[in-house]
CSV table of C-alpha atoms in Angstrom, one decimal:
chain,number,residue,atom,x,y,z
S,667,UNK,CA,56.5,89.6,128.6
S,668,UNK,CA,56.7,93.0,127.0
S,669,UNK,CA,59.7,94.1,129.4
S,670,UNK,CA,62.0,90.7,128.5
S,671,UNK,CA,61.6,92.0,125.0
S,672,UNK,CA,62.2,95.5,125.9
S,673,UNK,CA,64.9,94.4,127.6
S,674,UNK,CA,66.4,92.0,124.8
S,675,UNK,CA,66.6,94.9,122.3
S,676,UNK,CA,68.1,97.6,125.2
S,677,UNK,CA,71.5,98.3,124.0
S,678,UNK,CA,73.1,98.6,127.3
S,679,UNK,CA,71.7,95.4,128.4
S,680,UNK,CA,73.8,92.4,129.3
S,681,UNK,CA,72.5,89.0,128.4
S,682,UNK,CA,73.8,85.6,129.0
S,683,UNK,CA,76.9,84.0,127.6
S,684,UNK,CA,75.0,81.0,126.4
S,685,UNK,CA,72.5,82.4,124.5
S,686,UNK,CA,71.2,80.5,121.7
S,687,UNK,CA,72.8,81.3,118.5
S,688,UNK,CA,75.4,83.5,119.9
S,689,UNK,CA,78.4,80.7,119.0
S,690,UNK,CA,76.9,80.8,115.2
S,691,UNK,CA,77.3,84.9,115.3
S,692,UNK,CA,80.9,84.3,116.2
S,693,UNK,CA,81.4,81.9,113.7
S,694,UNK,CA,79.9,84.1,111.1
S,695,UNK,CA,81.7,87.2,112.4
S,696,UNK,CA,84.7,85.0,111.5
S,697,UNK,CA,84.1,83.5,108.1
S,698,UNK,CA,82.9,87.4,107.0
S,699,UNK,CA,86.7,88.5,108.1
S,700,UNK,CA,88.0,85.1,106.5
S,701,UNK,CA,86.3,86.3,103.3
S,702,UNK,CA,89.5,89.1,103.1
S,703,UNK,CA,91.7,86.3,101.9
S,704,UNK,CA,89.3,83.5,100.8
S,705,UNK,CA,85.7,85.5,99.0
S,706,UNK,CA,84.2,81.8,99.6
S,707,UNK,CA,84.0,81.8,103.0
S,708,UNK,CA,81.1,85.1,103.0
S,709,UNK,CA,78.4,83.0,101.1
S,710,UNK,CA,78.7,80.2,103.9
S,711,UNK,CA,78.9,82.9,106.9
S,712,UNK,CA,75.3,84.6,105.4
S,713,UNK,CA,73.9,81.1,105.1
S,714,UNK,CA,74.6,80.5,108.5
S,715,UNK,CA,73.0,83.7,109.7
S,716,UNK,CA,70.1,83.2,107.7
S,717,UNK,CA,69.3,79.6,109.0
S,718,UNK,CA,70.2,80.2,112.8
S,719,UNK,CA,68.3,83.6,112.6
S,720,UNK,CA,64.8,81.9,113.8
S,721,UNK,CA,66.3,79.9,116.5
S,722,UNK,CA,68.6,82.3,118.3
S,723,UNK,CA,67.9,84.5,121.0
S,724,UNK,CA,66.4,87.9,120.1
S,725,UNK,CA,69.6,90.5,121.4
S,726,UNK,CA,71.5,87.3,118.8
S,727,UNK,CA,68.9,87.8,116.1
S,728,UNK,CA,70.4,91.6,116.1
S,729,UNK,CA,73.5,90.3,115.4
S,730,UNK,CA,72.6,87.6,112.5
S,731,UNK,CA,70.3,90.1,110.8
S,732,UNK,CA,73.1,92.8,110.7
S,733,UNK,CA,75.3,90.3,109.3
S,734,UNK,CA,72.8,89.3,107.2
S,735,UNK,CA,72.2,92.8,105.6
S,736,UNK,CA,76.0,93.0,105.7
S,737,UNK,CA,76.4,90.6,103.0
S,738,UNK,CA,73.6,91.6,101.0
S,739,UNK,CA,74.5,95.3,100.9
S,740,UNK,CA,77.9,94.0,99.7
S,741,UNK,CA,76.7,91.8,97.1
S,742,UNK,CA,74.8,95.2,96.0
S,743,UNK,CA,77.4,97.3,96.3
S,744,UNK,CA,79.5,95.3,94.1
S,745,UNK,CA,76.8,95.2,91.5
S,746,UNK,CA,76.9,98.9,91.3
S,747,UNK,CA,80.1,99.1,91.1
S,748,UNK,CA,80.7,96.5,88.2
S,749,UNK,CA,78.2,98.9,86.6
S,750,UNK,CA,79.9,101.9,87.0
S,751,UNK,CA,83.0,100.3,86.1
S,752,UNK,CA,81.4,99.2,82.9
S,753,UNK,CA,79.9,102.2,82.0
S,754,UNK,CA,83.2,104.1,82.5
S,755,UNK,CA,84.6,101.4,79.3
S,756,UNK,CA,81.9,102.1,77.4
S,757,UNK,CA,82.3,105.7,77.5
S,758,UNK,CA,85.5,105.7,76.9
S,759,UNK,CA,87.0,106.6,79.7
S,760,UNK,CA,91.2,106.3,80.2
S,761,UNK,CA,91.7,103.4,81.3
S,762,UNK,CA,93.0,104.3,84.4
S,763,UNK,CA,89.7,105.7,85.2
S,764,UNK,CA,88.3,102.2,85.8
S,765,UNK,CA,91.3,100.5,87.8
S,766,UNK,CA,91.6,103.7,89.5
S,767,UNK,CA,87.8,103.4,90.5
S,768,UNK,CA,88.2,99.7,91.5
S,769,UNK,CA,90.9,100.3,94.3
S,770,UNK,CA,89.4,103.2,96.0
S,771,UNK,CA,85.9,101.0,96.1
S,772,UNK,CA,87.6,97.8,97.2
S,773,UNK,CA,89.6,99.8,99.8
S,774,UNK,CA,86.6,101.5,101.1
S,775,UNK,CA,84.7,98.2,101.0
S,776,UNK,CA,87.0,96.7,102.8
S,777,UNK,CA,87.5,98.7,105.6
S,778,UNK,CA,83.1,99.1,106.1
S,779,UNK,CA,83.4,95.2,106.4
S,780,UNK,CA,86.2,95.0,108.6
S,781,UNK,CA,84.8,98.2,110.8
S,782,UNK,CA,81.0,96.6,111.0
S,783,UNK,CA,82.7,93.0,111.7
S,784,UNK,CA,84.8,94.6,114.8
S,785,UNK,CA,81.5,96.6,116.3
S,786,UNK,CA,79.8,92.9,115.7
S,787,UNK,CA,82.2,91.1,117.3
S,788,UNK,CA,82.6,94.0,120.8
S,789,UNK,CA,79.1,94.1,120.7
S,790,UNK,CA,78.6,89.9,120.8
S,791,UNK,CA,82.0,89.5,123.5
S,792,UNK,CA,80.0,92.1,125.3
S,793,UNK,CA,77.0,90.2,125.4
S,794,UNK,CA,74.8,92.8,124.3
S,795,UNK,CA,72.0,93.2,120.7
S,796,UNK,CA,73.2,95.2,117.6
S,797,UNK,CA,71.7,98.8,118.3
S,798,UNK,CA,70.7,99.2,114.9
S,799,UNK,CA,70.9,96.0,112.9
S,800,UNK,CA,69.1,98.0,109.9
S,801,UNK,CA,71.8,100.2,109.5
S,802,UNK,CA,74.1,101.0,106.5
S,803,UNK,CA,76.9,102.3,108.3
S,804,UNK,CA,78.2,100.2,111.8
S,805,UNK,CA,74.7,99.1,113.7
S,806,UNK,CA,73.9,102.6,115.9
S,807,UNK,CA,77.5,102.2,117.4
S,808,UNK,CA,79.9,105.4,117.3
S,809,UNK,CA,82.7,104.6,115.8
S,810,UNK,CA,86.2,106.5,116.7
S,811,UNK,CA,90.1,106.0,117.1
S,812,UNK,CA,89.9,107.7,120.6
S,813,UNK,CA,90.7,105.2,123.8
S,814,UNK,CA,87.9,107.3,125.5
């Protein structure tokens, strides 16, 4: 018993295509990206992860807990930054301060969501577990613009 789990949390390891869960993963991997042009669609792509979590295989419970923390981290981020942006207005910043604030986070947001999404998604078409699910940045994976 001990090497199938090993072996469900080896990074390198191939599991099957019909894994259980694995077709919710895509379909949150989807609704997360769909939340670019439509912010409703994220809500009902974390409460999918959370209630398919339990069921799925364990390399797919990789995949719904990083999506899960990718929400959540989001959510928090944004309430850090609707502080910050706050306390720049109370301070009396100019107000280009704020709206100057706002687009370098949202752009920066944007592109972690888009990055840990796209190592999700190679990672799931690959058949193989999040390396890190805990992570902050993109799950363990190296992320570059080289083909090599």
């Amino acid at each position: 018993m001990s090497s199938t789990h090993s072996l469900a949390h080896d990074p390198d390891f191939r599991h099957d295509k019909a894994a259980r869960g694995r077709g919710a993963a895509i379909v949150v991997y989807l609704l997360f990206l769909g939340s670019v042009l439509a912010v409703v669609t994220a809500p009902l792509g974390v409460l999918i992860a959370h209630l398919k979590r339990r069921d799925a295989d364990p390399w797919v419970q990789s995949h719904l807990q990083f999506q899960i923390r990718t929400f959540w981290l989001g959510v928090l981020g944004g309430a850090g930054f609707v502080a910050a942006w706050q306390l720049l207005g109370l301070v009396g910043a100019p107000a280009v301060a704020p709206w100057a604030l706002g687009y370098v986070y949202f752009t920066a947001c944007l592109i972690w969501m888009v990055a840990r999404c796209g190592v999700g998604i190679g990672r799931l078409t690959a058949n193989a577990p999040i390396r890190n699910p805990k992570s902050l940045a993109f799950g363990g994976a190296r992320v570059t613009l080289a083909d090599a």
